[in-house]
mmCIF file of C-alpha atoms and ligand atoms in Angstrom:
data_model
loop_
_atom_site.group_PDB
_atom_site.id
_atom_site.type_symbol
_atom_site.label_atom_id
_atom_site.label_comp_id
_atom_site.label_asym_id
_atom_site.label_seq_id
_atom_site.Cartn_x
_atom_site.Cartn_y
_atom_site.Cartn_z
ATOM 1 C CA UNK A 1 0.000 0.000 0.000
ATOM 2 C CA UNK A 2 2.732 2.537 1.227
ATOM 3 C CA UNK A 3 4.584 2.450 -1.786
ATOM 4 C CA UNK A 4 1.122 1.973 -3.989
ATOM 5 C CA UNK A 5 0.691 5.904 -2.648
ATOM 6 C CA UNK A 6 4.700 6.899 -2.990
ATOM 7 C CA UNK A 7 4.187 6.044 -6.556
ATOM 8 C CA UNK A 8 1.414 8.505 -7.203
ATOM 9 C CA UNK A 9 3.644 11.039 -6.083
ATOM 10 C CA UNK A 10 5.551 11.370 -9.339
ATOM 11 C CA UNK A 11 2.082 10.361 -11.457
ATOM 12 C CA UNK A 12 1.559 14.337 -13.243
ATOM 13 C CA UNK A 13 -2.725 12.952 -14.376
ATOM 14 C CA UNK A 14 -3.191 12.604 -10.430
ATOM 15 C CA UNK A 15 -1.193 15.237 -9.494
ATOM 16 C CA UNK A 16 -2.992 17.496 -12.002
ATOM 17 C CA UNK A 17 -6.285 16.427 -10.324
ATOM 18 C CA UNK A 18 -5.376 16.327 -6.806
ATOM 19 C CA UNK A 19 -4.174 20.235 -6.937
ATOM 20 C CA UNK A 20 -7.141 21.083 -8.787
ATOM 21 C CA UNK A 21 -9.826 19.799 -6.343
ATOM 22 C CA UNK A 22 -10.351 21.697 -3.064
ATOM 23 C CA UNK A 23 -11.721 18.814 -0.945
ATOM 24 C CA UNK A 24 -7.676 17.491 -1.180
ATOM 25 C CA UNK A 25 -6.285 21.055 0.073
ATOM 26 C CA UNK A 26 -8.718 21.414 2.866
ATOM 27 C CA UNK A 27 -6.600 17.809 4.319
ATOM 28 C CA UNK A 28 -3.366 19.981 2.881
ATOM 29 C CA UNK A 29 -4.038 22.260 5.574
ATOM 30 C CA UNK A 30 -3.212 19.891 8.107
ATOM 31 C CA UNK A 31 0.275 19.225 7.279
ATOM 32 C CA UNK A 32 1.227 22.511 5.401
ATOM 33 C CA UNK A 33 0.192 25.542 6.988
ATOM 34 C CA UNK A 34 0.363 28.012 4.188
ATOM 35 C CA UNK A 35 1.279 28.792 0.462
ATOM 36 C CA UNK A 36 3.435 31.877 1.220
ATOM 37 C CA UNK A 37 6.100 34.140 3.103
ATOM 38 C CA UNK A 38 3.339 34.939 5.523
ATOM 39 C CA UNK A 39 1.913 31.770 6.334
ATOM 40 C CA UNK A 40 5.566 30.640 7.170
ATOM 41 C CA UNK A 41 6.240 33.202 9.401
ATOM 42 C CA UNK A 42 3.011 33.206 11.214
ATOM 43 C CA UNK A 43 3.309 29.326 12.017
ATOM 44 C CA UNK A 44 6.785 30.203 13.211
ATOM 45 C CA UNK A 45 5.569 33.402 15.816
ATOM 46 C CA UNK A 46 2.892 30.310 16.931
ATOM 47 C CA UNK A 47 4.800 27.539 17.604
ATOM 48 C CA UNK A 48 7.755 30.062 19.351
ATOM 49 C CA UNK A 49 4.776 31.061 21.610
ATOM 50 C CA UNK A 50 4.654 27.520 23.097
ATOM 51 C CA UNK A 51 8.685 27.589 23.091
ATOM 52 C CA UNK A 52 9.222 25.418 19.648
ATOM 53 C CA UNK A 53 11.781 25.916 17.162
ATOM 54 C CA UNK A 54 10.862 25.556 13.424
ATOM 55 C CA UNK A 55 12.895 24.807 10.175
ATOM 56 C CA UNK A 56 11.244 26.402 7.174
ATOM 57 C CA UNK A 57 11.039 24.101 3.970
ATOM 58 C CA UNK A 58 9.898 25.995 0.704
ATOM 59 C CA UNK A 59 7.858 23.177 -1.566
ATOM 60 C CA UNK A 60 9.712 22.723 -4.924
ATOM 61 C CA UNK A 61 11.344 19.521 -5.227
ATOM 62 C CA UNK A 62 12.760 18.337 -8.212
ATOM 63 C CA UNK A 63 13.160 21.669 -9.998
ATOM 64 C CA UNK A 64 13.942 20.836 -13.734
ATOM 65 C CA UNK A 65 14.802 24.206 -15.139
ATOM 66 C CA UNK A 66 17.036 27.194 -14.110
ATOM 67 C CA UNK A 67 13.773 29.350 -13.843
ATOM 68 C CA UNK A 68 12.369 27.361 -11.061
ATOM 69 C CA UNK A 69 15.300 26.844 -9.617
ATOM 70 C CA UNK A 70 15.865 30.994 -9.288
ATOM 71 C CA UNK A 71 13.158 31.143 -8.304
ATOM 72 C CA UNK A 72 13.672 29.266 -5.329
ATOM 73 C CA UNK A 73 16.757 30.075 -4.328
ATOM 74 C CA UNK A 74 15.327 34.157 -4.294
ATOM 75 C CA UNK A 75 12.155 32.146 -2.205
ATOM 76 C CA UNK A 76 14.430 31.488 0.550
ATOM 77 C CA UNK A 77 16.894 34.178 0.042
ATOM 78 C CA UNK A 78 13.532 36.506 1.043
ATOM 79 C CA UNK A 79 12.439 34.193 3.757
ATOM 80 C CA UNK A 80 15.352 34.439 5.311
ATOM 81 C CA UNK A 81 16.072 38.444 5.590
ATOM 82 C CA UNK A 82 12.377 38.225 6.726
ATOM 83 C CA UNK A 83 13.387 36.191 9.622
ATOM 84 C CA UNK A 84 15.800 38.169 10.385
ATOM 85 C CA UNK A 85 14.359 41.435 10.172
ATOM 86 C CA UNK A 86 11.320 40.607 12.280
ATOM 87 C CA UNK A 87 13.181 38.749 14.835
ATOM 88 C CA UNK A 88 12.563 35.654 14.081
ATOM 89 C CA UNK A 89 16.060 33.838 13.227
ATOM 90 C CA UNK A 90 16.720 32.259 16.535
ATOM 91 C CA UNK A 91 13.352 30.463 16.525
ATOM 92 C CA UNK A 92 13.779 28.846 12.813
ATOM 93 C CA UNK A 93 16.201 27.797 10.823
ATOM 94 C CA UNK A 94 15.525 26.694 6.528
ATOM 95 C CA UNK A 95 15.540 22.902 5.183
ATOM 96 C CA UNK A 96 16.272 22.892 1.690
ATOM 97 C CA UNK A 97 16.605 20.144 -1.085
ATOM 98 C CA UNK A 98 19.481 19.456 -3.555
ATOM 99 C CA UNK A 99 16.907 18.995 -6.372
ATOM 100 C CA UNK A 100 15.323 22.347 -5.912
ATOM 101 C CA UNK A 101 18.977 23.529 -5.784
ATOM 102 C CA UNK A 102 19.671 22.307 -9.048
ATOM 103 C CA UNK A 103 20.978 19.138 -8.732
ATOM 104 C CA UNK A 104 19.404 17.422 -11.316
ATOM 105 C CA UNK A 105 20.302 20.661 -13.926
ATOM 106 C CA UNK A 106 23.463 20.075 -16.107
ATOM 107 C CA UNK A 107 26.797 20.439 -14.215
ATOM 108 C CA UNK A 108 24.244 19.905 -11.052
ATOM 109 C CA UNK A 109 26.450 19.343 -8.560
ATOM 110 C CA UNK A 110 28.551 22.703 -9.017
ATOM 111 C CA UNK A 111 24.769 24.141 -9.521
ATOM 112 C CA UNK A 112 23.275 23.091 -6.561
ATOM 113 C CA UNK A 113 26.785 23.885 -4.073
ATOM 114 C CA UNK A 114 27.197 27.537 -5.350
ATOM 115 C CA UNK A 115 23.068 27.970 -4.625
ATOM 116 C CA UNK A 116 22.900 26.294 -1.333
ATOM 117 C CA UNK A 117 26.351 28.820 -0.439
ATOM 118 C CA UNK A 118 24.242 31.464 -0.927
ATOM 119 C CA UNK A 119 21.624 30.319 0.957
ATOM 120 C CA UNK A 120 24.253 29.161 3.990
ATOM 121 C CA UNK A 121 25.587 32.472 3.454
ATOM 122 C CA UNK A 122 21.922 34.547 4.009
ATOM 123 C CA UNK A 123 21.407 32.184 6.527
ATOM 124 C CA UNK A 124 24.649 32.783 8.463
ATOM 125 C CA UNK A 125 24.222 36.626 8.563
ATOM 126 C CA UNK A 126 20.762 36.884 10.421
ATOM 127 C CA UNK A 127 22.399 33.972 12.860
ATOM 128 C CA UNK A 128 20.714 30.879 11.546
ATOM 129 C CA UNK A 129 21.707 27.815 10.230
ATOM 130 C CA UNK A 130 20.431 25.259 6.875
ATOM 131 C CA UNK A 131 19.982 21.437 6.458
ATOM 132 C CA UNK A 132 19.681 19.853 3.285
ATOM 133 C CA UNK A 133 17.399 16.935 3.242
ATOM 134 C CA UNK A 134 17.975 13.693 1.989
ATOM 135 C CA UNK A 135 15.371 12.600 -0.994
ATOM 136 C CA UNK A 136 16.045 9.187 -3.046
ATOM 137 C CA UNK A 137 19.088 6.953 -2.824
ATOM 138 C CA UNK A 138 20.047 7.691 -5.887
ATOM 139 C CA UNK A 139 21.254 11.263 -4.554
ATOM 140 C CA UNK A 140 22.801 10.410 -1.229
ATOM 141 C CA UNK A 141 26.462 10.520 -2.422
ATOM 142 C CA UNK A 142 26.151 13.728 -4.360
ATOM 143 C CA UNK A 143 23.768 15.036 -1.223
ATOM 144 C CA UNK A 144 26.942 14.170 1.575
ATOM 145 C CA UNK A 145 29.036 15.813 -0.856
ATOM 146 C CA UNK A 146 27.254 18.826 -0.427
ATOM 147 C CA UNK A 147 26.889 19.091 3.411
ATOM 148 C CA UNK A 148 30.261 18.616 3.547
ATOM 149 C CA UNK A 149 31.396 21.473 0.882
ATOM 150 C CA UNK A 150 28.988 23.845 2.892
ATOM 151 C CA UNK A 151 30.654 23.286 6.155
ATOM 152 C CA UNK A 152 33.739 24.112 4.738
ATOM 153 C CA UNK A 153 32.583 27.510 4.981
ATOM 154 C CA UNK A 154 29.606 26.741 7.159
ATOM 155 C CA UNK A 155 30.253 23.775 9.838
ATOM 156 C CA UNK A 156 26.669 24.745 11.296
ATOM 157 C CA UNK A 157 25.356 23.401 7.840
ATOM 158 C CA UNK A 158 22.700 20.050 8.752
ATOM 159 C CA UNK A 159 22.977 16.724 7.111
ATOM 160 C CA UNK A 160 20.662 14.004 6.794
ATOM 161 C CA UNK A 161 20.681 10.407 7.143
ATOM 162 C CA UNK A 162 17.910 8.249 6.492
ATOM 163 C CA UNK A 163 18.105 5.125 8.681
ATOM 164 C CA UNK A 164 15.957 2.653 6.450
ATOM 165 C CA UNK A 165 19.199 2.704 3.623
ATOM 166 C CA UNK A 166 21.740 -0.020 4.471
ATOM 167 C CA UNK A 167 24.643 2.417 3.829
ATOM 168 C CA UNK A 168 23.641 4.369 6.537
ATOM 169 C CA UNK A 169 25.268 3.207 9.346
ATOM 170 C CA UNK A 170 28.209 3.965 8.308
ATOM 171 C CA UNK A 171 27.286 7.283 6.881
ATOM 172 C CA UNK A 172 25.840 8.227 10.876
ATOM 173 C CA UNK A 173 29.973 7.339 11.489
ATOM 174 C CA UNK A 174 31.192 10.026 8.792
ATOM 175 C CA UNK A 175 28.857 12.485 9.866
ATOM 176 C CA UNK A 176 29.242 12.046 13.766
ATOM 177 C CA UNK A 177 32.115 13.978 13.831
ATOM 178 C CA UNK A 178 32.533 17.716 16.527
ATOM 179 C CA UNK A 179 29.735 19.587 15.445
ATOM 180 C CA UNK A 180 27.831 17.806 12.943
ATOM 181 C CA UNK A 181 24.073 18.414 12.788
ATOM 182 C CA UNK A 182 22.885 15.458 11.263
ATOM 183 C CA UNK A 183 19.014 14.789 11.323
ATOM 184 C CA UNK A 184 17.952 11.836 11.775
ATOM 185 C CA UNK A 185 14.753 9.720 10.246
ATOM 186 C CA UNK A 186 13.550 6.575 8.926
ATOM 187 C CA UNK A 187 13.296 7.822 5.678
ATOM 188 C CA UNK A 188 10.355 8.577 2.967
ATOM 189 C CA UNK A 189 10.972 7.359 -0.220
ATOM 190 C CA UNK A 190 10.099 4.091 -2.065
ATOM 191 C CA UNK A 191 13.299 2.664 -2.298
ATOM 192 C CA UNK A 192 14.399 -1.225 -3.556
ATOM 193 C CA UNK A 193 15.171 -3.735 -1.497
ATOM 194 C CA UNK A 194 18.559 -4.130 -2.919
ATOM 195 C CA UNK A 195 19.864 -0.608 -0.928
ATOM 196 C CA UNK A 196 17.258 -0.420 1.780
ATOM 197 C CA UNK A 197 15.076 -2.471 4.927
ATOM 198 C CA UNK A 198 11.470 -2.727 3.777
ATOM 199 C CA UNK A 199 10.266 -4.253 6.668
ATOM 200 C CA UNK A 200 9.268 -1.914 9.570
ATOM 201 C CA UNK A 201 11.227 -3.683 12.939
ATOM 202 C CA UNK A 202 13.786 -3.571 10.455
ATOM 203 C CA UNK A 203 13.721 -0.040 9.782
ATOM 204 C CA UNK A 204 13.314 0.701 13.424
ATOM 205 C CA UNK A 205 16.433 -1.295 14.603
ATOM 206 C CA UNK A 206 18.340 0.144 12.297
ATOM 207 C CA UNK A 207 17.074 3.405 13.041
ATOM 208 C CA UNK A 208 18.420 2.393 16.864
ATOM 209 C CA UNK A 209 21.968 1.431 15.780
ATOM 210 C CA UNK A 210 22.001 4.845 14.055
ATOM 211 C CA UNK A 211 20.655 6.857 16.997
ATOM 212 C CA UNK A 212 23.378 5.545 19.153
ATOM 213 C CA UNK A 213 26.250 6.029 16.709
ATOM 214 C CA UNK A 214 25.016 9.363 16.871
ATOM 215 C CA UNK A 215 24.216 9.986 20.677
ATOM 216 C CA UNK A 216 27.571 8.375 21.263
ATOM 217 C CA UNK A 217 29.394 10.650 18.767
ATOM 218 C CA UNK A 218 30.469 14.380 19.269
ATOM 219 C CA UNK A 219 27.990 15.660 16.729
ATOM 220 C CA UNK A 220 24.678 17.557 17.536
ATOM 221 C CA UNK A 221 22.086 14.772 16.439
ATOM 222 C CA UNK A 222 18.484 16.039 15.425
ATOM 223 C CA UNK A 223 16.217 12.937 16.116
ATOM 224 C CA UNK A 224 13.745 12.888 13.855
ATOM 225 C CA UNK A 225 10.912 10.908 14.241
ATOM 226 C CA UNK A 226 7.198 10.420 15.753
ATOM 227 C CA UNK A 227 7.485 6.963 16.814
ATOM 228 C CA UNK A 228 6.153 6.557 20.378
ATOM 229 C CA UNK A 229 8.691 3.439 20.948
ATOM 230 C CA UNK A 230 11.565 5.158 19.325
ATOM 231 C CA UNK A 231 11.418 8.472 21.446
ATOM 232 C CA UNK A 232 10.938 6.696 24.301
ATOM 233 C CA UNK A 233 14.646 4.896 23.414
ATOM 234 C CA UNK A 234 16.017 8.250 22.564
ATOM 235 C CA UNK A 235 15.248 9.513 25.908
ATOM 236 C CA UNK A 236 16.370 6.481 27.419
ATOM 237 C CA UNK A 237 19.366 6.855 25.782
ATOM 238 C CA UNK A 238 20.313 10.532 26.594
ATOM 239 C CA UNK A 239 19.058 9.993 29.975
ATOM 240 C CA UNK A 240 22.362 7.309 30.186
ATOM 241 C CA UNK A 241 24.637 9.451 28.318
ATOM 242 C CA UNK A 242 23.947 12.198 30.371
ATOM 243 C CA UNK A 243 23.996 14.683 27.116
ATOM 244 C CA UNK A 244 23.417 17.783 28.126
ATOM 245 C CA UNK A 245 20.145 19.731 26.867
ATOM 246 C CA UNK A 246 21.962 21.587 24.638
ATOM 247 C CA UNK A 247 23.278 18.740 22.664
ATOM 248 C CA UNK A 248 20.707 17.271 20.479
ATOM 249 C CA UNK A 249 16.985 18.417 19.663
ATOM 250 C CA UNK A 250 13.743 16.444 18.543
ATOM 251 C CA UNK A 251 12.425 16.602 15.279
ATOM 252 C CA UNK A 252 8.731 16.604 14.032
ATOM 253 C CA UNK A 253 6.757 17.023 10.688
ATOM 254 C CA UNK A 254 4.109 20.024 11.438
ATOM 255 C CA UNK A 255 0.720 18.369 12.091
ATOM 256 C CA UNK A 256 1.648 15.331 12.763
ATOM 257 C CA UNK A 257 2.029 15.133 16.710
ATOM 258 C CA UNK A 258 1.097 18.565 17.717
ATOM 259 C CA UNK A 259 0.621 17.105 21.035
ATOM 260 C CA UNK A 260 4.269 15.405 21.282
ATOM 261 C CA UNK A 261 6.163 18.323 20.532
ATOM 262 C CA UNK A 262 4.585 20.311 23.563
ATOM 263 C CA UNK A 263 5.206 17.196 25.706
ATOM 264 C CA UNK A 264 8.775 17.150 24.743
ATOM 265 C CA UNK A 265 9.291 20.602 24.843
ATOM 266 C CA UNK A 266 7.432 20.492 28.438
ATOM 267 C CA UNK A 267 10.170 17.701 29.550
ATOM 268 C CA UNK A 268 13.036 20.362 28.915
ATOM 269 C CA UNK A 269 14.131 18.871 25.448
ATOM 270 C CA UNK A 270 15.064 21.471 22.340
ATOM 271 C CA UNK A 271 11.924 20.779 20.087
ATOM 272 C CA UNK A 272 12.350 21.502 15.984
ATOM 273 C CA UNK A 273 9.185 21.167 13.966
ATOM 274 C CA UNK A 274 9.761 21.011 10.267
ATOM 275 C CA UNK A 275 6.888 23.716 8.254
ATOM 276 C CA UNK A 276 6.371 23.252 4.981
ATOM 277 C CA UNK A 277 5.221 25.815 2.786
ATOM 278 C CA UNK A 278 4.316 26.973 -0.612
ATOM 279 C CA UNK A 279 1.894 26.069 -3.732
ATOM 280 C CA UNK A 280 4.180 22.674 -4.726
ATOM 281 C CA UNK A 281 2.695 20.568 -1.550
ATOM 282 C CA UNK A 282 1.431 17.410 -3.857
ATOM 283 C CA UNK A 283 4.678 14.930 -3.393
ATOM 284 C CA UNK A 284 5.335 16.098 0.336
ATOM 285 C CA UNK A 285 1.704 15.248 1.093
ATOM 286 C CA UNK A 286 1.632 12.591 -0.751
ATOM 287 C CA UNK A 287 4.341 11.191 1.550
ATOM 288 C CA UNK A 288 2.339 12.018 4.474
ATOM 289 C CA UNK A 289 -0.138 9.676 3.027
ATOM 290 C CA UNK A 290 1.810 6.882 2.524
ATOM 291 C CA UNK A 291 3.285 7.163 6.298
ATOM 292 C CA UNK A 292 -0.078 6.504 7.842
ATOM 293 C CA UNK A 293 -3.348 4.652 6.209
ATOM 294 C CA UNK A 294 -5.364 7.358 8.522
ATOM 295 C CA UNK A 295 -3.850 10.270 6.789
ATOM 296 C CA UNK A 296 -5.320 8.455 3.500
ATOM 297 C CA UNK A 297 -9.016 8.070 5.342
ATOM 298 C CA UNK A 298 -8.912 11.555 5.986
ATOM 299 C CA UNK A 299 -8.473 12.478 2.372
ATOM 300 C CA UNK A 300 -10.997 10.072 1.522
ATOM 301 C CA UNK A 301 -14.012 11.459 3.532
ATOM 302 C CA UNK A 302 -12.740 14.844 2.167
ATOM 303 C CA UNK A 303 -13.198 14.087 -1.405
ATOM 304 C CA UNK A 304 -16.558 11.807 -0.395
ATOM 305 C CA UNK A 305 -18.170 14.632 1.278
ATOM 306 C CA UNK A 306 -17.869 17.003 -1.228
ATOM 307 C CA UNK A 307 -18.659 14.762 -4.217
HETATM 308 C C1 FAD B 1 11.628 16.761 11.102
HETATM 309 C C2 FAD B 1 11.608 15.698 10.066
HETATM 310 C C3 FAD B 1 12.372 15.849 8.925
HETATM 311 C C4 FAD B 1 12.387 14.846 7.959
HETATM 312 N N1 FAD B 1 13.233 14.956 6.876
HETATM 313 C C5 FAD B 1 13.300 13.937 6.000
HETATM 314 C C6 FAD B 1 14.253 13.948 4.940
HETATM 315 O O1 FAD B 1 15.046 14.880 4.761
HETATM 316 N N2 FAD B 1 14.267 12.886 4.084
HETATM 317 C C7 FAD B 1 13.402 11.805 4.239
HETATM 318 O O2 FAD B 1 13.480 10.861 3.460
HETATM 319 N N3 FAD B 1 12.499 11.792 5.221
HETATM 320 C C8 FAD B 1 12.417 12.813 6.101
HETATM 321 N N4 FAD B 1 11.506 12.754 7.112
HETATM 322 C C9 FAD B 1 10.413 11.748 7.083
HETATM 323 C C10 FAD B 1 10.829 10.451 7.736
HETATM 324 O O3 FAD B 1 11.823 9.825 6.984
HETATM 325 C C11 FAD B 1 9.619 9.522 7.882
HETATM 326 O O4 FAD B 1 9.070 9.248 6.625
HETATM 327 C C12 FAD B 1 8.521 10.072 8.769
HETATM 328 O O5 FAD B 1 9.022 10.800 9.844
HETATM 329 C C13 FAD B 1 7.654 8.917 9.321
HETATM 330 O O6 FAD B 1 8.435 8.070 10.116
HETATM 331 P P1 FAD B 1 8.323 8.044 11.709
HETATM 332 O O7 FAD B 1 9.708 7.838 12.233
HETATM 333 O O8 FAD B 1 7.692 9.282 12.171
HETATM 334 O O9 FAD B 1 7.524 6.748 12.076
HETATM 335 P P2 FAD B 1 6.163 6.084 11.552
HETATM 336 O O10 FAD B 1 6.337 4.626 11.700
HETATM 337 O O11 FAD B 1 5.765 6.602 10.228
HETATM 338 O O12 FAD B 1 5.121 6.599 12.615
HETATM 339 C C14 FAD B 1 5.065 6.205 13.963
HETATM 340 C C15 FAD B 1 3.807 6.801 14.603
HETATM 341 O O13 FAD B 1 3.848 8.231 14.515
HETATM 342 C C16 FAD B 1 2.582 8.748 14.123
HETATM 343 N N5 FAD B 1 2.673 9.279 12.745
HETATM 344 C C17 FAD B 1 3.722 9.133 11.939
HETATM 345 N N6 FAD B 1 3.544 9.747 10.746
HETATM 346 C C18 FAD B 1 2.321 10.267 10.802
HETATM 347 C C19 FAD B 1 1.571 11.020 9.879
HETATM 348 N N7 FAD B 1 2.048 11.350 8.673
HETATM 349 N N8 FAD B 1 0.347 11.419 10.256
HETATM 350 C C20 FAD B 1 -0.145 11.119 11.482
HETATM 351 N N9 FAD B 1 0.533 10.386 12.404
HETATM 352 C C21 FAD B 1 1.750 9.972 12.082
HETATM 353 C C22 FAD B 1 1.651 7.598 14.241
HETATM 354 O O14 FAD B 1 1.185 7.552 15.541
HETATM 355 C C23 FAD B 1 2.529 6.413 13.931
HETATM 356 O O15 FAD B 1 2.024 5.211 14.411
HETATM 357 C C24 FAD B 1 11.541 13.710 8.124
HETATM 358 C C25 FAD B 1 10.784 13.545 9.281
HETATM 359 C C26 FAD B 1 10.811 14.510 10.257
HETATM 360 C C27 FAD B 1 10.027 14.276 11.511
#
């Protein structure tokens, strides 16, 4: 079923139909709280209120032409002298994407590292930091690559590691190094069984290993995740390692476990909570689907109740 949904997330017929129909953005709303500048900011001044971080992702994966790719690179380049201006840096941070960088243009790999320096650069001056997500296996080499040219200039820079690859335990050893923010998460994408666990206790012991490769290391580890039985190890963990609070934060997807991230910010623990925003929400939400059959009800009785 999971990867049944994943699939429609590159299908352009139901993506064409999907934007067009309002019953499926009405569901949107749940996960993405806006489709501009704005919107971002304002979930940022609300979750602050209850003492929550953010990290600002503009929707645009998989930009295919220099256009769109501008155009998203001047996105964030505003976002972020927005946060900065109305005081707003030290509550959020930006997650960006290699592919909306430019990594799939020609010569992508110089593309994408001179766009995601400027961004680390805009970032840097209003005192906040980036992390570059990880998308589909095929990119995690040339996405490393990247975190590691931006801390050249930018060790604050975030990497991350998805746990359900095979390769990825010994990635969380290259990136556990002084310093290294490196998020951590299961992973989203539909990926072969040749590179990557399928089954789910799989994925979660592996997810395990990595989270105490990474507790155990000297990086800053961003634990990104809303399983019940996996925070509960993570604060297990810490708890035993005695990391100080300043150390590590949680993670969360907006609207997923609104409830969770007050609880762990309640309990004293640095709480991040990833906002998407923008008009391009059809493959992040489909991904939201495909993590949880309820999300898929939900979108169900939307379109039902309107037809
Ligand atoms: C901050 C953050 C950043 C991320 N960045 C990336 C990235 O760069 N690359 C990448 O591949 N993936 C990323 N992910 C997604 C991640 O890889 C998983 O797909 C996603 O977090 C679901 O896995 P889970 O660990 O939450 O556990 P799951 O097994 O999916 O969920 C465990 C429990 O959490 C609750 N829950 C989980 N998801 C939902 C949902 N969508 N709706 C409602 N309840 C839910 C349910 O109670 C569920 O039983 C990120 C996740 C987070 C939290």
């Amino acid at each position: 079923m999971k990867n049944v949904v994943l699939g429609l997330a590159r299908n352009e017929h139901v993506k064409r139909f999907a934007v067009a129909f309002p019953p499926a953005r009405a569901v949107v709303d749940r996960f993405v709280p806006g489709e501009t500048t704005d919107d971002a900011l304002d979930a940022v001044r609300r979750l602050s209120a209850s003492g929550i971080h953010a990290t600002l992702d503009h929707l645009g994966e998989y930009a295919g032409t220099t256009e769109l790719v501008d155009a998203q690179v001047a996105e964030y380049l505003r976002l972020l002298e927005r946060l900065g201006a109305e005081g707003l840096s030290g509550w959020a941070e930006v997650s960006v994407k290699a592919s909306a960088l430019g990594l799939a243009l020609p010569d992508g790999q110089r593309v994408s590292l001179a766009n995601a320096l400027r961004i680390c650069a805009a970032a840097d001056a209003v005192g906040t930091t980036v992390t570059i997500d990880m998308e589909d296996h095929a990119d995690t080499d040339a996405t490393i690559a990247l975190v590691e040219a931006c801390r050249e200039e930018f060790p604050r820079t975030g990497g991350v590691l998805q746990a359900m690859l095979k390769r990825t335990t010994d990635d969380c050893l290259r990136l556990s190094g002084p310093g290294s923010r490196t998020r951590i998460c299961k992973g989203a994408y539909d990926e072969p069984a040749s590179v990557a666990h399928t089954k789910s206790a799989d994925i979660k012991r592996a997810y395990l290993t990595c989270l105490r490769i990474l507790l155990r290391g000297d990086g800053y580890p961003m634990i990104a995740t809303h399983d019940p039985a996996l925070i509960k190890a993570a604060q297990e963990y810490l708890d035993l390692l005695d990391r100080p609070v300043d150390s590590y934060e949680f993670q969360l997807l907006y609207g997923v476990r609104p409830g969770e991230e007050r609880r762990l910010a309640a309990a004293g623990h640095t709480v991040r909570v990833y906002v998407p925003y923008g008009t391009d929400w059809y493959g992040y939400f489909v991904r939201r689907l495909a993590e949880k059959s309820s999300n898929f009800g939900l979108l169900v009785r939307a379109l039902l109740s309107r037809a």
